[in-house]
C-alpha angles and dihedrals in degrees: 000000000000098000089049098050100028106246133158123255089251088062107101123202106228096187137321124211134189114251143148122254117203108222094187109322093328116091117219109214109219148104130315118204137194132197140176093259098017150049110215138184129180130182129168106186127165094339092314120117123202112185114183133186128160127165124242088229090059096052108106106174120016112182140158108218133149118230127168089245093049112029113209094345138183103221113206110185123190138181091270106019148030120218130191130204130192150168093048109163088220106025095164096051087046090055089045097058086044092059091048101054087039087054099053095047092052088053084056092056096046096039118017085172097055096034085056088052092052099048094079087083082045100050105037107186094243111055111243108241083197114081096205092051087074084052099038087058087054091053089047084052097049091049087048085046088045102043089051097051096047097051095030093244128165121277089247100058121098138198112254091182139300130215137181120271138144124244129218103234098191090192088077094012091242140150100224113191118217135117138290124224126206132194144144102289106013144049113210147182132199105182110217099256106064100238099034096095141331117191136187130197123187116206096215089059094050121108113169128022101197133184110214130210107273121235134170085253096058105002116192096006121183125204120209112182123186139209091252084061096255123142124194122200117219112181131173094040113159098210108019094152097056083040088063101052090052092054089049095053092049084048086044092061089041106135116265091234082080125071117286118270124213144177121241138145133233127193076326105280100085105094094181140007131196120188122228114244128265100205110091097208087048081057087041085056099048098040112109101198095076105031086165093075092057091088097119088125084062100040088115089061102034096080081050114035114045090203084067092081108031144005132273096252094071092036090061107019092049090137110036100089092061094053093045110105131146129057097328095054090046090053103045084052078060093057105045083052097053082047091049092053090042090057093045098048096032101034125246126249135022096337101048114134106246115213148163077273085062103054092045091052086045087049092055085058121261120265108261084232089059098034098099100041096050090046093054088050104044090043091053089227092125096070079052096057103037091051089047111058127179081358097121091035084066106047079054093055091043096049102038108120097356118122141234148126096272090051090044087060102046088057086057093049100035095092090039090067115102087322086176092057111093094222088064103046085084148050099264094065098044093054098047089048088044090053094054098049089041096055088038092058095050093049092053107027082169088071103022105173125332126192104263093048108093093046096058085037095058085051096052086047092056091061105035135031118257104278096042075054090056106058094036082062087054096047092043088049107033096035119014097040122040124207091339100127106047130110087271103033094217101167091054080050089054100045084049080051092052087034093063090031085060096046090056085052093032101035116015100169096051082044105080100028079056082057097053087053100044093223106129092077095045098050111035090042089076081033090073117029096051094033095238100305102112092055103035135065100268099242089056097044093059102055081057078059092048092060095036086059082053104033113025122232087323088100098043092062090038098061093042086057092051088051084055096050100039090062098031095122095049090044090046090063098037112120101198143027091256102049083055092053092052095058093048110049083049098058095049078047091062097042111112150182113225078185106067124119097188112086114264113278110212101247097221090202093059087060090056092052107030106124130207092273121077108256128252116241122226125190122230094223092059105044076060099059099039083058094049095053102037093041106021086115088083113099130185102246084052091064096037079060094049091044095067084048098057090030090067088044094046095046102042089048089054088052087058095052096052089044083058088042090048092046092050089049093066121091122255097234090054085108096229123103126236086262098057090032082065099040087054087046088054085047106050085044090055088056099057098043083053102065087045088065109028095037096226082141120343087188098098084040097063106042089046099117118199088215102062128097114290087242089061107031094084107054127152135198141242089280095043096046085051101063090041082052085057118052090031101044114115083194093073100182100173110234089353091069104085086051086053082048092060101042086049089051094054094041084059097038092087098164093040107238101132092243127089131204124225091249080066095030083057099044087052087048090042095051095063102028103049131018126070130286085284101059095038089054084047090064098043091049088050084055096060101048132065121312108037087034105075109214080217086056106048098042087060089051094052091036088055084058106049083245115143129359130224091265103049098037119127112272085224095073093073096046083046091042091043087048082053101051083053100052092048084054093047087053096056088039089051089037088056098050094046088058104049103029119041114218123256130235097253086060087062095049092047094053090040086050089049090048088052093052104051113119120221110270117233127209087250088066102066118100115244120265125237136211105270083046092051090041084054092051105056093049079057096048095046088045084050087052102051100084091037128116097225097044108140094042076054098049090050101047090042093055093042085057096043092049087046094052092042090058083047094054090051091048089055093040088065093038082059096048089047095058095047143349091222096065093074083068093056123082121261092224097059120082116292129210100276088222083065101050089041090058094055089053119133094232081058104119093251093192094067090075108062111134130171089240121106129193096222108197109239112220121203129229096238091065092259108178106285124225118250126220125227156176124006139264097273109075086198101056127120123277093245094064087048109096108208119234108256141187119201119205095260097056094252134120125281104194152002132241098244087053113113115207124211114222095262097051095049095047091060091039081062094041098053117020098021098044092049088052114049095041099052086057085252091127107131132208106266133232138211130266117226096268102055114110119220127188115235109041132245125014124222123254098242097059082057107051083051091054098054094045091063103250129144117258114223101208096055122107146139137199136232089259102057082042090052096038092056094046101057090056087070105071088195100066082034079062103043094050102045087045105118115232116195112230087197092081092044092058097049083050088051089047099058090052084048086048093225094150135018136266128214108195137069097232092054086035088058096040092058087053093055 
């Protein structure tokens, strides 16, 4: 599979199945196969190839539906095409393994940290040989996702197995068969029919595990007793014996902070027996009934802090119980009651049998006594909090006084939170509510704080003290809702999704008059993140709470059809978005609870939207019941499977707008279009994801945060951005290539931290593919200096050529390689802090402001070059020139310039000498006196320096490298009359300066001894012939001798002007640089090595595998 479709080793194949793709209306019978990153099909059919790849990050709509057209039919949607498969043998099974793939790679796109969390069950060390063990790991995954959902367990908790069974309900003295459920930590049951019965058993509240005697009546019965002497009666259970041994091992593991476990037996059928503790506050800790006394994680702050013990309703309400007369406090009388004989007939706490009894209780509203307590059950966030203890009191110890955006924004937000409500009109509210979203924000960075929060915080906090807050916040953020609280809120975007796509099924005829308006995703967008509270009196908002902590976001989307339909006449003859608002904002203001014992809270948005006729009260309870019985048909696993639907639509949605936001970022003057802007965008995408699911570098993986700036959130490293170089340069230099890539890498890493972004990835594209002459050899000189040449580089280079020693190397190198050794220490320094602290948002308006203000550079701003550099450049340059057309015209001009600039070198070397003896001791490469450099300039009159003196080369006995000469007195005369610097293969010279080439000769004198040259680094200084002129006189020996010998000569150097000036006197490299190369071709190139579309014949097919 690899090898056909030209995948890595690190791609793993989950499953392949045999199916039909309809090219056109002709179905191509072949594989299908599916792999962790990628979706492939392959048919060769009477002569006829089809080769198919498309990424699971690309996949935006992904269906099963029947047509005539397509019986029975898989339906994969991208960006640019729609592909159908059909005759599948298990078709279901098939979908189900493609929802599963599409969904892990959305959640890559939505959440690289946690993807790369979740690949470990993905990327076992040792490579499966079986290909369904690969899928078998991804349906273990779906049952752990789907038994934590359904009894609301925590994300680290994992199926062990589940078998069917039927459980004694004493309540109706019935056997109900269903299935139990084991893991590590609980024992639960779900009965068949979906409201029979719902158990949970905790493992830390078990006591004895018993195996009955076995009967026909009840045959292979298993007894589970609890500390809050509760036994539950499991009968018709195939393997109980190996059951029990699992459920002693997990009792086995339980943590020593519960009471000891230990085998016995008695009168052996007790498998295992767990004492009750003697300790009372260990009782006080596990007992459900109070769960505010299970504070022992708060008991710092609870001397201090009265909202550590109990919640701000009674703090602020103390008296009004006892004033309350009349019908509601009658009622709510009723309703503590029905609670009292539910809890005495179904049990109280974490192990209370839930039945269709509980949600109509729950439906009738939950006592205010009782409020805290149920939420924290039915949410599942108390198994969160007792087996956490102290947990929250130290992330608010941890986060008190320290600094950051989120708690920045919660300041902001703090007074705006239920400021009608009495318990936050003072500071004892505020700080309670503070604490939570503090510690909150420290516990999840990826989320932070997110407005919403802090209104369905301040709830949470009314009914329960800080910490049982807390971890109702983490249930409600982590579990309930999905994805609802992030910069982006995707899952809200995805309810609002399932919400649309619900009106269309549930109320045909409002649903396309809403989308005219254009009022569905105004309204249901506050709907759902706030639950309704932001938009509805407080006393009738939370009843709707108190169903979402029983029912999931079912009711949520319930209610909100109801609304609709309540008020679909009025909506129907609305004529604009905001008439439609109006009705109904009056309507939710007029919503109300009878029932209600609190004093009434002035709802502010009801004064903003009350209308001139009297409104027309509704009662909460009704509009309840109205929804269930209107909308009941609407089941869990029915929205979990909407919710992939509208996830793939959302995200990908959200993709393309921060591939529009990143677009729009990039300066005008950058040269490409929109179109290639975004083709670059997909590929530099590509790039990153890539190194998420194949592990080349995982750096730039882990430290990609959601909540950047789009413009920062994609970055790749060195590697990445090498293979990108590659297959994009217009500058192809054969072998040399990768070295140009690095040196391009470091030129655009300006803040050292070994990642770039695509607004820096485009400016280095931009600089060789578009701009004159000018800006092209800018880049190329840039290229060719600190920081993109490495010293380490370029020491390598000129040792490899025998081209300077230890003694007579530039005292520049140790101040560059110094420079060097800091900046790799600023980068780990810089690495470290991005991974622990996240910027802030004053570090992004400082680096945008300092964009804004760079000024244009001018050729006059770029630092001199010195030998080893220029030595470096024209290696680069001769590399650039091998593939080219026009190869041997190149060769030629290129030497004739490189001769010319050498003999300029050596001019302003002696301009400098003459001016003082103290320049020889400076680097080339630092800022020269401009006099100086002025002086070395082509347009200089050259004949004004002829001079008698000649510089003779002086040749060893032992056969050291000779110098060549070289040129001729004129700078400015034609090619043909240069003579190119050369190097035989027995080190001696190859010509005289007196010695005249033909065309021919000099093309293969380029093509052999300049070329190999140049390129290997061996290009020595040169010297000059008889006739060259040189201001200053004689020259000392010594200099000489060091010349000949091969060595670098520290005062050389040279700038980007004389380098620009001698260029253009040769029309051929004009020519090459100015030649326009289109980048289109190159990224569908690059496409096809990423795989992002498919290919259909065997010479591109082949071309991709290579």
């Amino acid at each position: 599979m690899r090898k056909q479709f030209g995948m890595p080793e690190g791609e793993k194949l989950v499953n392949y199945y045999s199916c039909s793709y309809w090219k056109g209306r002709v179905p191509r019978q072949g594989w299908l196969y599916l792999t962790v990153n990628h979706m492939c099909f392959y048919s060769f059919l009477l002569g006829k190839e089809v080769s198919l790849v498309v990424q699971w990050v690309d996949v935006t709509r992904l269906e099963k539906n029947a047509t005539l057209l397509f019986p029975e039919s898989i339906r994969v949607d991208t960006r640019d095409q729609e592909l159908f498969f059909s005759m599948f043998l298990n078709i279901s099974e098939t979908f189900k393994l493609m929802e599963q793939l599409a969904n892990l790679a959305m959640r890559q796109l939505l959440d690289s940290e946690g993807f790369l969390e979740d690949k470990a069950l993905l990327r076992p060390i040792r490579p499966h040989r079986n290909i369904s063990a690969l899928k078998r790991d991804l349906d273990a995954r779906a049952k752990n996702e789907c038994y934590r959902a359904t009894f609301r367990l925590p994300r680290d908790e994992r199926l062990d197995g589940h078998t069917g069974c039927t459980l004694w309900t004493p309540f109706n003295k019935l056997h109900i068969p269903g299935q139990m459920f084991i893991s590590n930590n609980y024992i639960c049951f779900a009965s068949k029919e979906e409201d029979a019965c719902h158990l949970i058993i905790p493992l830390r509240e078990v006591t004895i595990v018993e195996k009955a005697d076995s009967s026909s009546v009840l045959p292979s019965p298993l007894s589970i007793s609890t500390k809050s002497k509760m036994t539950f009666l499991f009968a018709n259970l195939k393997d109980r014996d190996f059951l029990v041994q699992r459920i002693s091992d997990f009792l086995q593991k339980m943590p020593s902070k519960q009471p000891g476990s230990s085998i016995g037996e008695r009168k052996a059928s007790v498998v295992v027996t767990t004492p009750e503790s003697p300790s009372a506050a260990q009782d006080v800790l596990e007992q459900p009934a109070s769960p505010s006394s299970t504070l022992s994680g708060c008991r710092s702050i609870c001397t201090q802090v009265p909202t550590a013990s109990q919640g701000l309703l009674k703090l602020f309400q103390r008296n009004s119980s006892t004033e309350v007369l009349g019908a509601k406090g009658a009622k709510e009388k009723m309703k503590e009651e029905s609670w009292n004989i539910h809890f005495f007939e179904y049990g109280r706490g974490m192990c209370m049998y839930r039945t269709a009894r509980t949600r109509e209780l729950v439906l009738k509203g939950i006592p205010e006594g009782l409020r805290g307590e149920l939420w924290l059950l039915f949410s599942g966030a108390w198994n969160e909090m007792v087996t956490h203890p102290g947990y929250y009191a130290e992330l608010v110890e941890k986060s008190t006084g320290k600094y950051s955006l989120a708690t920045e924004e919660i300041e902001r937000d703090l007074h705006r939170s239920m400021p009608e409500h009495p318990a936050f009109q003072n500071e004892l509210g505020i700080a309670a509510l503070r604490r939570v979203l503090t510690a909150y924000a420290f516990r999840n960075p990826t989320i932070g704080y997110c407005q919403a929060m802090n209104i369905v915080t301040s709830v949470l906090l009314l009914y329960g003290s800080e910490e049982e807050a807390f971890w109702l916040l983490v249930a409600l953020c982590e579990r309930m809702l999905p994805d609802y609280y992030n910069t982006r809120v995707v899952g809200a975007l995805v309810d609002q999704g399932i919400f649309e796509e619900l009106t269309r099924d549930f109320l045909p005829q409002l649903s396309e008059k809403m989308q005219d308006l254009g009022v569905i995703s105004s309204i249901s967008l506050s709907w759902f993140l706030t639950l309704f509270l932001s938009v509805m009196p407080f006393e009738s908002a939370v009843i709707i709470v108190d169903c979402f902590f029983y029912e999931g976001i079912k009711v949520v989307l319930q209610v909100a059809l109801a609304i609709l339909d309540a008020n679909m006449e009025q909506l129907l003859v609305c004529s604009d978005e905001g008439e439609a608002m109006t009705v109904l904002g009056r309507y939710l203001d007029n919503v109300v609870n009878k029932q209600s014992v609190s004093p009434p809270i002035p709802h502010l948005h009801a004064l903003l939207t009350s209308g001139d006729d009297p409104p027309v009260e509704v009662d909460i309870f009704e509009l309840l019941k109205v929804s269930y019985e209107k909308f009941s048909s609407l089941r869990a696993n029915d929205i979990e499977q909407m919710r992939f639907k509208q996830r793939l639509k959302v995200i990908q949605s959200l993709e393309d707008t921060a591939k529009r936001s990143v677009v729009r970022a990039i300066p005008g003057d950058i040269g490409f279009s929109i179109e290639e802007l975004e083709d670059l965008y997909m590929v530099f995408k590509a790039k990153h994801l890539a190194s998420q699911y194949w592990g080349g570098s995982c750096t730039a993986a882990i430290r990609r945060d959601p909540s950047l700036p789009y413009l920062e959130q994609y970055r790749i490293d060195a590697s990445q951005f090498q293979e990108l170089f590659i297959s994009l340069t217009p500058w192809a230099c054969g072998s040399h290539t990768p070295v140009l890539a690095g040196r391009m890498f470091r030129l655009l890493d300006k803040n050292k931290d070994l990642l770039i972004n695509f607004k820096e990835f485009v400016t280095g594209m931009s600089g060789m593919y578009h701009g004159d002459l000018t800006e092209k050899l800018k880049v190329l000189y840039k290229l060719h200096l600190p920081p993109a040449l490495s010293p380490e580089e370029a020491e390598s280079a000129l040792e490899a050529a025998r081209y300077f020693t230890e003694d007579s190397s530039s005292e520049a190198l140790p101040q560059e390689e110094q420079e060097g050794a800091d900046n790799e220490d600023v980068r780990e320094k810089r690495g470290e802090e991005k991974g622990t602290s996240p910027q802030d948002y004053r570090h992004y308006l400082r680096m945008w402001a300092q964009e804004k203000e760079a000024q244009k550079e001018t050729i006059k701003d770029l630092p001199k070059m010195n030998q080893e550099q220029f030595i470096e450049l024209c290696k680069t340059l001769y590399n650039m020139f091998s593939e080219d057309p026009m190869e041997q015209d190149l060769y030629h001009a290129i030497a004739t310039v490189a001769s010319l600039l050498l003999r300029i070198g050596e001019v302003g070397k002696k301009f400098s000498v003459r001016a003082g003896r103290k320049s020889r001791d400076i680097a080339c490469s630092g800022d020269h006196d401009r006099a100086t450099a002025a002086t070395v300039e082509v347009e200089s009159p050259v004949p004004e320096l002829h001079q008698d003196t000649a510089w003779e080369p002086q040749l060893s006995a032992a056969g050291d490298l000779q110098a060549k000469a070289s040129g001729d007195t004129h700078l400015g005369k034609a090619p043909q009359e240069s003579q190119v610097v050369g190097e035989g293969g027995s080190g001696e010279g190859q010509g005289s300066p007196s010695q005249l080439l033909s065309d021919d000769e000099t093309k293969d004198d380029m093509s052999m001894s300049s070329y190999s040259v140049v390129s290997t680094g061996s290009l020595q200084c040169e010297d000059l012939t008889d006739d060259t002129v040189l201001v200053g006189g004689e020259v000392s020996s010594h200099v000489a001798a060091a010349h000949c010998e091969g060595t670098v000569d520290a005062d050389w150097c040279i700038s980007f002007e004389q380098i620009l000036a001698s260029i253009l006197t040769e029309s051929v490299l004009v020519n090459f640089f100015e030649k326009r190369v289109d980048i289109g071709l190159k990224i569908k190139d690059q496409k096809k090595v990423e795989r992002q579309f498919s290919t259909s014949s065997d010479h591109e097919q082949s071309g991709v595998s290579g």
